[in-house]
PDB file of C-alpha atoms in Angstrom:
ATOM      1  CA  MET A 991     158.577 193.977 273.002  1.00 43.00           C
ATOM      2  CA  GLU A 992     159.483 191.448 275.703  1.00 61.00           C
ATOM      3  CA  LEU A 993     158.049 192.018 279.147  1.00 69.00           C
ATOM      4  CA  THR A 994     160.674 192.531 281.818  1.00 88.00           C
ATOM      5  CA  SER A 995     160.358 192.800 285.574  1.00 93.00           C
ATOM      6  CA  LYS A 996     162.549 193.987 288.419  1.00 96.00           C
ATOM      7  CA  TYR A 997     163.988 191.388 290.792  1.00 96.00           C
ATOM      8  CA  GLU A 998     166.124 191.281 293.898  1.00 97.00           C
ATOM      9  CA  THR A 999     168.283 188.337 294.849  1.00 97.00           C
ATOM     10  CA  VAL A1000     170.247 187.674 298.007  1.00 97.00           C
ATOM     11  CA  PHE A1001     172.796 184.897 298.184  1.00 97.00           C
ATOM     12  CA  ILE A1002     175.056 183.785 301.021  1.00 96.00           C
ATOM     13  CA  VAL A1003     178.528 182.464 300.248  1.00 96.00           C
ATOM     14  CA  ASN A1004     180.499 180.011 302.385  1.00 95.00           C
ATOM     15  CA  PRO A1005     182.598 182.094 304.841  1.00 94.00           C
ATOM     16  CA  ASP A1006     185.650 179.892 304.202  1.00 94.00           C
ATOM     17  CA  PHE A1007     185.865 181.149 300.605  1.00 93.00           C
ATOM     18  CA  THR A1008     188.539 183.750 299.911  1.00 91.00           C
ATOM     19  CA  GLU A1009     187.468 187.266 298.960  1.00 89.00           C
ATOM     20  CA  GLU A1010     188.615 186.507 295.410  1.00 92.00           C
ATOM     21  CA  ALA A1011     186.511 183.323 295.248  1.00 94.00           C
ATOM     22  CA  SER A1012     183.444 185.135 296.623  1.00 94.00           C
ATOM     23  CA  LYS A1013     183.800 187.918 294.066  1.00 93.00           C
ATOM     24  CA  GLY A1014     184.214 185.242 291.378  1.00 95.00           C
ATOM     25  CA  LEU A1015     180.802 183.841 292.298  1.00 96.00           C
ATOM     26  CA  LEU A1016     179.310 187.348 292.181  1.00 96.00           C
ATOM     27  CA  GLU A1017     180.768 187.836 288.683  1.00 96.00           C
ATOM     28  CA  LYS A1018     179.452 184.424 287.619  1.00 96.00           C
ATOM     29  CA  PHE A1019     175.890 185.261 288.726  1.00 97.00           C
ATOM     30  CA  THR A1020     175.817 188.826 287.378  1.00 96.00           C
ATOM     31  CA  GLY A1021     177.312 187.520 284.123  1.00 96.00           C
ATOM     32  CA  LEU A1022     174.544 184.928 283.880  1.00 96.00           C
ATOM     33  CA  ILE A1023     171.948 187.699 284.240  1.00 95.00           C
ATOM     34  CA  THR A1024     173.473 189.855 281.487  1.00 95.00           C
ATOM     35  CA  GLU A1025     174.172 186.903 279.149  1.00 95.00           C
ATOM     36  CA  ASN A1026     170.464 186.047 279.277  1.00 93.00           C
ATOM     37  CA  GLY A1027     169.398 189.558 278.281  1.00 92.00           C
ATOM     38  CA  GLY A1028     168.973 191.002 281.766  1.00 93.00           C
ATOM     39  CA  MET A1029     170.475 194.123 283.248  1.00 95.00           C
ATOM     40  CA  VAL A1030     172.145 194.384 286.661  1.00 95.00           C
ATOM     41  CA  ASP A1031     170.838 197.555 288.318  1.00 95.00           C
ATOM     42  CA  LYS A1032     172.684 197.482 291.639  1.00 96.00           C
ATOM     43  CA  VAL A1033     175.043 195.253 293.636  1.00 96.00           C
ATOM     44  CA  ASP A1034     175.371 195.546 297.423  1.00 96.00           C
ATOM     45  CA  GLU A1035     178.099 193.644 299.220  1.00 95.00           C
ATOM     46  CA  TRP A1036     176.930 193.300 302.812  1.00 94.00           C
ATOM     47  CA  GLY A1037     180.001 191.322 303.811  1.00 92.00           C
ATOM     48  CA  LYS A1038     180.329 188.727 306.524  1.00 93.00           C
ATOM     49  CA  LYS A1039     177.282 188.476 308.793  1.00 95.00           C
ATOM     50  CA  LYS A1040     176.175 186.170 311.586  1.00 96.00           C
ATOM     51  CA  LEU A1041     173.503 183.700 310.464  1.00 94.00           C
ATOM     52  CA  ALA A1042     170.263 183.347 312.432  1.00 94.00           C
ATOM     53  CA  TYR A1043     170.837 179.583 312.574  1.00 93.00           C
ATOM     54  CA  LEU A1044     173.544 177.124 311.521  1.00 94.00           C
ATOM     55  CA  ILE A1045     173.637 176.257 307.834  1.00 93.00           C
ATOM     56  CA  ASP A1046     175.871 173.269 307.006  1.00 91.00           C
ATOM     57  CA  ASP A1047     177.644 173.830 310.367  1.00 93.00           C
ATOM     58  CA  TYR A1048     178.469 177.478 309.507  1.00 95.00           C
ATOM     59  CA  SER A1049     177.458 180.288 311.867  1.00 95.00           C
ATOM     60  CA  ASP A1050     178.299 183.126 309.434  1.00 96.00           C
ATOM     61  CA  GLY A1051     178.180 183.766 305.728  1.00 95.00           C
ATOM     62  CA  TYR A1052     179.169 186.390 303.175  1.00 95.00           C
ATOM     63  CA  TYR A1053     176.101 188.234 301.864  1.00 96.00           C
ATOM     64  CA  TYR A1054     175.486 189.768 298.438  1.00 97.00           C
ATOM     65  CA  VAL A1055     172.338 191.580 297.266  1.00 97.00           C
ATOM     66  CA  VAL A1056     171.773 192.089 293.531  1.00 97.00           C
ATOM     67  CA  ASN A1057     168.933 194.083 291.965  1.00 97.00           C
ATOM     68  CA  PHE A1058     168.285 193.329 288.309  1.00 96.00           C
ATOM     69  CA  THR A1059     165.811 193.699 285.471  1.00 95.00           C
ATOM     70  CA  ALA A1060     165.122 190.669 283.299  1.00 95.00           C
ATOM     71  CA  LYS A1061     162.602 188.502 281.476  1.00 93.00           C
ATOM     72  CA  ALA A1062     160.708 185.925 283.543  1.00 90.00           C
ATOM     73  CA  ASP A1063     162.932 182.975 282.555  1.00 93.00           C
ATOM     74  CA  VAL A1064     166.148 184.519 283.959  1.00 94.00           C
ATOM     75  CA  PRO A1065     165.298 184.115 287.690  1.00 95.00           C
ATOM     76  CA  ALA A1066     164.483 180.443 287.151  1.00 94.00           C
ATOM     77  CA  GLU A1067     167.863 179.861 285.482  1.00 95.00           C
ATOM     78  CA  LEU A1068     169.653 181.870 288.172  1.00 96.00           C
ATOM     79  CA  GLY A1069     167.986 179.793 290.888  1.00 96.00           C
ATOM     80  CA  ARG A1070     169.007 176.592 289.129  1.00 96.00           C
ATOM     81  CA  VAL A1071     172.630 177.749 288.976  1.00 96.00           C
ATOM     82  CA  TYR A1072     172.582 178.779 292.663  1.00 96.00           C
ATOM     83  CA  ASN A1073     171.475 175.255 293.579  1.00 95.00           C
ATOM     84  CA  ILE A1074     174.331 173.553 291.718  1.00 95.00           C
ATOM     85  CA  THR A1075     177.108 175.979 292.695  1.00 94.00           C
ATOM     86  CA  ASP A1076     179.476 174.927 295.476  1.00 93.00           C
ATOM     87  CA  GLY A1077     179.846 177.592 298.124  1.00 94.00           C
ATOM     88  CA  VAL A1078     176.329 179.042 297.985  1.00 96.00           C
ATOM     89  CA  LEU A1079     174.790 178.344 301.394  1.00 96.00           C
ATOM     90  CA  ARG A1080     171.386 179.950 300.720  1.00 96.00           C
ATOM     91  CA  SER A1081     169.753 182.124 298.097  1.00 97.00           C
ATOM     92  CA  ILE A1082     166.441 183.798 297.372  1.00 97.00           C
ATOM     93  CA  ILE A1083     165.060 185.632 294.354  1.00 97.00           C
ATOM     94  CA  VAL A1084     162.009 187.885 294.671  1.00 97.00           C
ATOM     95  CA  LYS A1085     160.059 189.847 292.085  1.00 95.00           C
ATOM     96  CA  LEU A1086     159.714 193.496 293.093  1.00 93.00           C
ATOM     97  CA  ASP A1087     156.495 195.465 292.685  1.00 82.00           C
ATOM     98  CA  LYS A1088     156.604 198.128 290.010  1.00 65.00           C
TER      99      LYS A1088
END
């Protein structure tokens, strides 16, 4: 039996992206989780929020929060994909306590 853990990720999408493009990124990331054997537990769409500081000259961003269960290699791959995806201003992945 493979060991799995619970994770939470937050990512901020460029506010200039259309709603359709933002949802496309959400589908891309949740698809990556499930394709690698993980399970998406919950998705929260926080919507457009003011940023605490400018990121790439943007003062707001579109926030998504995804809770998922996966093996330890999935968050590393997800983080790699966040870093190479246009439109993701910031992201974080944290392992939740059981």
